[in-house]
Coordinates of C-alpha atoms and ligand atoms in Angstrom, one line a residue:
X20 CA 2.4 -13.4 33.6
X21 CA 3.2 -16.1 31.1
X22 CA 6.2 -16.3 28.8
X23 CA 6.9 -16.0 25.1
X24 CA 6.8 -19.8 25.1
X25 CA 3.0 -19.7 25.5
X26 CA 2.5 -17.4 22.5
X27 CA 2.1 -18.5 18.9
X28 CA 5.4 -18.5 17.0
X29 CA 3.5 -17.2 14.0
X30 CA 2.9 -13.9 15.9
X31 CA 6.1 -13.8 17.9
X32 CA 8.3 -14.3 14.8
X33 CA 6.4 -11.7 12.8
X34 CA 8.1 -8.3 12.4
X35 CA 6.9 -5.6 14.8
X36 CA 4.7 -3.1 12.9
X37 CA 6.8 -0.1 12.0
X38 CA 3.9 2.3 12.1
X39 CA 3.2 1.4 15.7
X40 CA 6.8 2.2 16.6
X41 CA 6.7 5.4 14.7
X42 CA 3.4 6.5 16.2
X43 CA 5.0 6.0 19.6
X44 CA 8.0 8.1 18.5
X45 CA 5.5 10.8 17.3
X46 CA 3.7 10.9 20.6
X47 CA 6.9 11.4 22.4
X48 CA 8.1 14.5 20.4
X49 CA 6.0 17.6 21.1
X50 CA 5.1 19.5 17.9
X51 CA 6.7 17.0 15.6
X52 CA 5.3 17.0 12.0
X53 CA 4.8 13.6 10.3
X54 CA 6.0 12.6 6.9
X55 CA 5.7 9.1 8.1
X56 CA 2.3 7.5 7.8
X57 CA 0.9 6.7 4.3
X58 CA -2.2 8.8 4.6
X59 CA -3.9 11.7 2.6
X60 CA -5.0 14.9 4.2
X61 CA -8.5 15.0 2.7
X62 CA -11.8 13.7 3.9
X63 CA -14.3 11.8 1.8
X64 CA -16.4 13.8 -0.6
X65 CA -18.8 16.1 1.3
X66 CA -22.0 15.0 -0.4
X67 CA -21.1 11.4 0.3
X68 CA -20.6 12.1 4.0
X69 CA -23.8 14.0 4.2
X70 CA -25.7 11.1 2.7
X71 CA -24.2 8.6 5.1
X72 CA -25.0 10.9 8.1
X73 CA -28.7 10.4 7.3
X74 CA -28.3 6.6 7.1
X75 CA -27.3 5.7 10.7
X76 CA -30.9 5.0 11.8
X77 CA -31.6 2.6 9.0
X78 CA -31.8 -0.9 10.5
X79 CA -29.7 -2.5 7.7
X80 CA -26.7 -0.4 8.7
X81 CA -26.6 -2.3 12.1
X82 CA -27.0 -5.7 10.6
X83 CA -24.6 -8.1 8.9
X84 CA -24.5 -7.8 5.2
X85 CA -23.5 -10.2 2.5
X86 CA -20.0 -11.6 3.0
X87 CA -18.9 -10.5 -0.5
X88 CA -20.1 -7.0 0.0
X89 CA -23.3 -5.0 -0.7
X90 CA -24.7 -6.0 -4.0
X91 CA -25.1 -2.4 -5.2
X92 CA -21.5 -1.7 -4.3
X93 CA -20.2 -4.8 -6.0
X94 CA -22.2 -3.9 -9.1
X95 CA -20.7 -0.4 -9.1
X96 CA -17.2 -1.9 -8.6
X97 CA -17.7 -4.4 -11.4
X98 CA -18.6 -1.5 -13.8
X99 CA -15.6 0.5 -12.5
X100 CA -13.2 -2.4 -13.0
X101 CA -14.5 -2.9 -16.5
X102 CA -14.4 0.8 -17.5
X103 CA -11.4 2.1 -15.7
X104 CA -9.2 -0.9 -15.2
X105 CA -10.0 -3.0 -18.2
X106 CA -10.8 -6.0 -15.9
X107 CA -13.7 -7.7 -17.5
X108 CA -13.5 -11.3 -16.2
X109 CA -13.0 -10.6 -12.5
X110 CA -15.3 -11.2 -9.6
X111 CA -15.4 -8.7 -6.7
X112 CA -15.2 -9.2 -2.9
X113 CA -15.4 -6.1 -0.7
X114 CA -13.1 -6.2 2.3
X115 CA -12.3 -4.1 5.4
X116 CA -9.4 -2.4 3.5
X117 CA -6.7 -3.6 1.2
X118 CA -4.6 -5.0 4.0
X119 CA -7.4 -7.4 4.9
X120 CA -7.8 -8.2 1.2
X121 CA -4.2 -9.2 1.1
X122 CA -4.4 -11.5 4.2
X123 CA -7.6 -13.0 2.6
X124 CA -5.6 -13.8 -0.5
X125 CA -2.6 -15.2 1.3
X126 CA -4.9 -17.5 3.3
X127 CA -6.8 -18.5 0.2
X128 CA -3.8 -19.2 -2.0
X129 CA -0.8 -20.1 0.2
X130 CA -0.1 -23.0 2.6
X131 CA 2.3 -22.7 5.5
X132 CA 5.8 -23.6 4.2
X133 CA 5.1 -22.3 0.6
X134 CA 7.7 -19.9 -0.8
X135 CA 6.6 -16.5 -2.2
X136 CA 8.3 -13.6 -4.0
X137 CA 8.5 -9.9 -3.2
X138 CA 10.7 -7.2 -4.5
X139 CA 12.8 -4.8 -2.4
X140 CA 11.9 -2.3 -1.1
X141 CA 8.7 -4.2 -0.2
X142 CA 5.5 -3.2 1.6
X143 CA 6.0 -4.1 5.2
X144 CA 2.4 -5.2 5.9
X145 CA 2.5 -7.6 3.0
X146 CA 5.7 -9.1 4.3
X147 CA 4.1 -9.5 7.8
X148 CA 1.0 -11.1 6.3
X149 CA 3.2 -13.8 4.9
X150 CA 5.2 -14.2 8.1
X151 CA 2.1 -14.6 10.3
X152 CA 0.4 -17.1 8.1
X153 CA 3.5 -19.4 8.1
X154 CA 4.6 -18.4 4.7
X155 CA 8.1 -17.7 6.0
X156 CA 10.2 -18.6 2.9
X157 CA 10.0 -15.1 1.4
X158 CA 12.3 -14.6 -1.5
X159 CA 13.1 -11.0 -2.0
X160 CA 14.2 -9.9 -5.4
X161 CA 16.1 -6.8 -6.4
X162 CA 14.8 -3.7 -8.1
X163 CA 16.7 -1.9 -10.9
X164 CA 19.3 0.3 -9.1
X165 CA 18.1 3.4 -11.0
X166 CA 14.4 2.9 -11.6
X167 CA 13.6 0.5 -8.8
X168 CA 11.5 -1.5 -11.3
X169 CA 11.2 -5.2 -10.2
X170 CA 14.0 -7.2 -11.9
X171 CA 12.1 -9.5 -14.3
X172 CA 15.2 -11.5 -15.3
X173 CA 15.9 -12.3 -11.6
X174 CA 12.2 -13.4 -11.3
X175 CA 12.4 -15.7 -14.3
X176 CA 15.5 -17.4 -13.1
X177 CA 14.2 -17.7 -9.5
X178 CA 10.9 -19.2 -10.5
X179 CA 12.7 -21.6 -12.8
X180 CA 15.3 -22.7 -10.3
X181 CA 13.4 -22.8 -7.0
X182 CA 11.8 -26.1 -6.3
X183 CA 9.0 -26.4 -5.4
X184 CA 8.1 -23.4 -7.5
X185 CA 7.1 -20.4 -5.4
X186 CA 3.4 -20.1 -5.0
X187 CA 2.9 -16.4 -5.4
X188 CA 4.6 -13.3 -6.6
X189 CA 3.4 -9.9 -5.3
X190 CA 4.0 -6.3 -6.4
X191 CA 2.6 -3.0 -5.5
X192 CA 1.8 -0.6 -8.4
X193 CA 2.6 2.2 -7.9
X194 CA 4.7 1.2 -5.0
X195 CA 4.8 1.5 -1.3
X196 CA 7.4 2.4 -0.1
X197 CA 9.1 3.7 -3.2
X198 CA 6.3 5.4 -5.2
X199 CA 7.7 3.6 -8.3
X200 CA 5.2 2.6 -10.9
X201 CA 5.4 -0.5 -13.0
X202 CA 5.1 0.3 -16.7
X203 CA 2.5 -1.9 -18.5
X204 CA 5.0 -3.9 -20.7
X205 CA 7.0 -4.8 -17.5
X206 CA 3.8 -5.8 -15.7
X207 CA 2.9 -8.0 -18.6
X208 CA 6.3 -9.5 -18.6
X209 CA 6.1 -10.3 -14.9
X210 CA 2.6 -11.8 -15.5
X211 CA 3.8 -14.0 -18.3
X212 CA 6.8 -15.3 -16.2
X213 CA 4.3 -16.1 -13.4
X214 CA 1.9 -17.8 -15.8
X215 CA 4.6 -19.9 -17.4
X216 CA 5.9 -21.0 -14.0
X217 CA 2.4 -21.8 -12.7
X218 CA 2.5 -19.1 -10.0
X219 CA 0.0 -16.5 -8.8
X220 CA 0.6 -12.8 -9.3
X221 CA -1.0 -10.5 -6.8
X222 CA -1.0 -6.8 -7.7
X223 CA -1.8 -4.2 -5.0
X224 CA -3.3 -1.2 -6.8
X225 CA -4.0 0.8 -3.6
X226 CA -2.5 4.0 -5.3
X227 CA -4.1 3.5 -8.8
X228 CA -5.2 7.1 -9.0
X229 CA -1.9 8.5 -7.6
X230 CA 0.0 9.0 -10.8
X231 CA 2.0 12.1 -11.8
X232 CA 3.8 13.6 -14.7
X233 CA 1.3 12.3 -17.3
X234 CA 2.0 8.6 -16.4
X235 CA -0.9 6.2 -16.6
X236 CA -1.6 3.3 -14.2
X237 CA -2.8 0.1 -15.8
X238 CA -4.1 -3.3 -14.6
X239 CA -3.8 -6.7 -16.2
X240 CA -6.1 -9.7 -16.0
X241 CA -5.6 -13.4 -16.2
X242 CA -6.6 -16.6 -14.5
X243 CA -3.4 -16.4 -12.4
X244 CA -3.8 -12.8 -11.4
X245 CA -5.5 -11.2 -8.4
X246 CA -5.8 -7.4 -8.2
X247 CA -6.3 -5.6 -4.9
X248 CA -7.8 -2.1 -4.5
X249 CA -8.5 0.4 -1.6
X250 CA -10.8 3.3 -0.9
X251 CA -8.5 4.5 1.9
X252 CA -6.3 7.0 0.2
X253 CA -8.3 7.8 -3.0
X254 CA -11.4 8.9 -1.1
X255 CA -9.8 9.9 2.2
X256 CA -11.5 6.9 3.8
X257 CA -8.6 5.4 5.8
X258 CA -10.6 5.0 9.0
X259 CA -13.7 3.6 7.3
X260 CA -11.9 0.5 6.2
X261 CA -13.0 -0.5 2.7
X262 CA -11.0 -2.2 0.0
X263 CA -11.8 -4.9 -2.5
X264 CA -10.4 -7.9 -4.4
X265 CA -10.8 -8.5 -8.1
X266 CA -10.2 -12.2 -8.6
X267 CA -10.5 -14.5 -11.7
X268 CA -14.2 -15.6 -12.1
X269 CA -13.1 -18.6 -14.2
X270 CA -10.9 -20.3 -11.5
X271 CA -13.0 -23.1 -10.0
X272 CA -13.4 -22.9 -6.2
X273 CA -11.6 -19.6 -5.8
X274 CA -14.8 -17.7 -4.7
X275 CA -15.8 -20.5 -2.3
X276 CA -12.5 -20.7 -0.6
X277 CA -12.2 -16.9 -0.3
X278 CA -15.6 -16.8 1.3
X279 CA -14.5 -19.1 4.1
X280 CA -11.7 -16.7 5.0
X281 CA -14.0 -13.7 4.8
X282 CA -16.7 -15.3 6.9
X283 CA -14.2 -15.9 9.7
X284 CA -12.5 -12.5 9.8
X285 CA -14.7 -9.5 9.2
X286 CA -17.9 -11.5 8.0
X287 CA -18.5 -8.4 6.0
X288 CA -16.9 -4.9 5.7
X289 CA -18.7 -2.4 7.8
X290 CA -22.0 -1.7 6.1
X291 CA -22.0 2.1 6.7
X292 CA -18.5 2.2 5.2
X293 CA -19.7 0.3 2.2
X294 CA -22.5 2.8 1.7
X295 CA -20.0 5.7 2.0
X296 CA -17.8 4.0 -0.6
X297 CA -20.8 3.7 -2.9
X298 CA -21.8 7.4 -2.5
X299 CA -18.1 8.4 -3.0
X300 CA -18.0 6.5 -6.2
X301 CA -21.1 8.3 -7.3
X302 CA -19.1 11.5 -6.9
X303 CA -16.6 9.9 -9.3
X304 CA -13.0 9.3 -9.8
X305 CA -12.4 12.8 -11.3
X306 CA -12.9 14.0 -7.7
X307 CA -10.0 11.8 -6.6
X308 CA -7.8 13.0 -9.5
X309 CA -8.5 16.6 -8.6
X310 CA -7.3 16.0 -5.0
X311 CA -4.2 14.0 -6.1
X312 CA -2.9 16.7 -8.6
X313 CA -2.2 19.1 -5.8
X314 CA 0.2 16.6 -4.2
X315 CA 2.8 17.4 -6.9
X316 CA 3.6 20.6 -4.9
X317 CA 4.3 18.6 -1.8
X318 CA 6.5 16.2 -3.7
X319 CA 8.5 19.2 -5.1
X320 CA 9.0 20.6 -1.7
X321 CA 10.3 17.3 -0.4
X322 CA 12.5 16.5 -3.3
X323 CA 14.2 19.8 -2.5
X324 CA 14.4 18.9 1.2
X325 CA 16.1 15.7 0.4
X326 CA 18.8 17.4 -1.8
X327 CA 21.5 17.4 0.9
X328 CA 21.6 13.6 0.4
X329 CA 23.2 14.2 -3.0
X330 CA 22.6 13.4 -6.6
X331 CA 21.0 10.0 -7.2
X332 CA 20.0 9.5 -3.6
X333 CA 16.3 10.1 -4.2
X334 CA 14.2 7.6 -6.2
X335 CA 10.6 6.9 -7.0
X336 CA 7.8 9.3 -6.4
X337 CA 6.3 9.0 -9.9
X338 CA 3.2 7.5 -8.3
X339 CA 1.7 6.8 -4.9
X340 CA 2.5 9.3 -2.1
X341 CA 6.2 8.3 -1.4
X342 CA 9.7 9.3 -2.1
X343 CA 12.5 6.8 -1.3
X344 CA 16.0 8.0 -0.4
X345 CA 19.3 6.4 0.4
X346 CA 21.1 7.8 3.4
X347 CA 24.9 8.3 3.2
X348 CA 26.8 5.0 3.5
X349 CA 27.7 5.3 7.2
X350 CA 24.1 5.6 8.3
X351 CA 22.9 2.0 7.7
X352 CA 21.1 2.2 11.1
X353 CA 18.1 4.1 9.6
X354 CA 16.0 3.7 12.8
X355 CA 18.7 5.8 14.6
X356 CA 18.6 8.5 11.9
X357 CA 14.7 8.6 12.1
X358 CA 14.8 9.0 15.9
X359 CA 17.5 11.7 15.7
X360 CA 15.5 13.6 13.0
X361 CA 12.4 13.4 15.2
X362 CA 14.0 14.4 18.5
X363 CA 16.4 17.1 17.1
X364 CA 14.5 18.4 14.1
X365 CA 10.8 17.6 14.8
X366 CA 10.2 15.7 11.6
X367 CA 9.2 12.1 11.4
X368 CA 9.8 9.6 8.6
X369 CA 9.8 5.8 8.1
X370 CA 13.1 3.9 8.2
X371 CA 13.8 1.6 5.2
X372 CA 14.8 -1.5 7.3
X373 CA 11.2 -2.8 7.6
X374 CA 11.0 -2.6 3.8
X375 CA 14.1 -4.8 3.5
X376 CA 16.5 -1.9 2.8
X377 CA 18.5 -0.7 5.8
X378 CA 20.1 2.7 5.2
X379 CA 17.1 4.1 3.5
X380 CA 14.1 6.3 4.4
X381 CA 10.6 6.6 3.1
X382 CA 9.0 10.1 2.9
X383 CA 5.2 10.4 2.6
X384 CA 3.9 13.5 0.8
X385 CA 0.2 12.8 1.1
X386 CA -0.7 13.6 4.7
X387 CA 0.0 17.4 5.0
X388 CA -1.6 20.4 3.3
X389 CA 1.0 22.5 1.4
X390 CA 1.6 25.0 4.3
X391 CA 2.4 22.2 6.8
X392 CA 4.4 20.3 4.2
X393 CA 6.5 23.4 3.7
X394 CA 7.3 23.5 7.4
X395 CA 8.1 19.8 7.4
X396 CA 10.4 20.1 4.4
X397 CA 12.2 23.0 6.0
X398 CA 12.9 20.9 9.1
X399 CA 13.9 17.9 7.0
X400 CA 16.3 19.9 4.8
X401 CA 17.9 21.5 7.9
X402 CA 18.2 18.1 9.6
X403 CA 19.7 16.4 6.5
X404 CA 22.2 19.2 6.0
X405 CA 23.3 18.7 9.6
X406 CA 23.4 14.9 9.3
X407 CA 25.6 15.0 6.2
X408 CA 27.9 17.8 7.6
X409 CA 28.3 16.8 11.3
X410 CA 26.6 13.5 11.8
X411 CA 24.0 12.8 14.5
X412 CA 25.3 15.3 17.1
Ligands
PLP515 C1 0.4 -0.8 -0.8 C2 -0.6 -0.7 0.3 N1 -1.5 -1.7 0.4 C3 -2.5 -1.6 1.4 C4 -2.5 -0.6 2.3 C5 -3.6 -0.6 3.3 O1 -4.7 0.0 2.8 P1 -6.1 -0.2 3.5 O2 -6.3 1.0 4.4 O3 -7.1 -0.2 2.4 O4 -6.1 -1.5 4.3 C6 -1.6 0.5 2.2 C7 -1.7 1.5 3.2 O5 -0.7 2.2 3.4 C8 -0.7 0.4 1.2 O6 0.3 1.4 1.1

């Protein structure tokens, strides 16, 4: 029934979600292990879950709440932003996850036809958020070939020379899909370039607690900066759908416009989920850090599994839950490699193409406990050895 002609171009011309394709692949391969989805293996803190279990009969749980989020959660978040992130002049809106936060921000700040800037490899859902809102002029900047840090010189030149000036620049810190973190001096430099050009900077801090090797995540604040956060990975709350936006309090009209978007999409984030978020925060961020530190072992196993790709092929991984690897030159068709690895070796990854980098793969080290990760890395290593030696036979 019907034809594509009857469907909105904004949807039809938006990329197909890679996770949906990969989930289909996973369902089709019996016994496959997944290094694909960006998830963590833990559940929310036990005491927080127990408190929420008792809440379901409370009438307020079944009603709508304030669009901006429960006052007590926003208060706790304002304190957290001030104490942990050094963000003192930001207002908070609670959303149904960081992805919804990002769409809210794009709808609040960008008009169809505006140009925006991302850096490769980029987060596919952010790219899709632009596409589906008519912000189709997406300028993709390079990363440093060794560190994958966003190229600030390219940014400066691009913002200076592109007319009209791009409306918004976005980065993920530490990154999805690369796991690369952005050192504070570089983040400040990017921020200054955006400020001087009259352009917004949106920083996705979903993985703020996922830092390794003594590195420290930092945020910056300004009247041209929006910071996005998520409860999904930190507190193992993927399915509860809670994230939040820290936006500049001093910018006239920002809150009012953001509220219009929020009121038309979720109205409010699920109330029970917000209560769980609050109780999880009461347990504290040290709990998150304790979970995260064990992921180093998974990362080690997977770095070894990727060794057949050769020296210099594996990048990132100093933050978030991802390693990023280049396939040998002749395997630019990364979807084919991912399918082959799934079907022949029972291990599933994400191809680099949906992140703007064909010929690459993303490996997630957050979703499996160490024993399962060991199995996945054995399969991956065997598969990659075979790929490099014999091709996809
Ligand atoms: C960079 C980044 N932003 C946002 C999200 C989505 O998070 P949420 O579950 O809070 O919507 C993810 C999930 O993988 C992510 O990696």
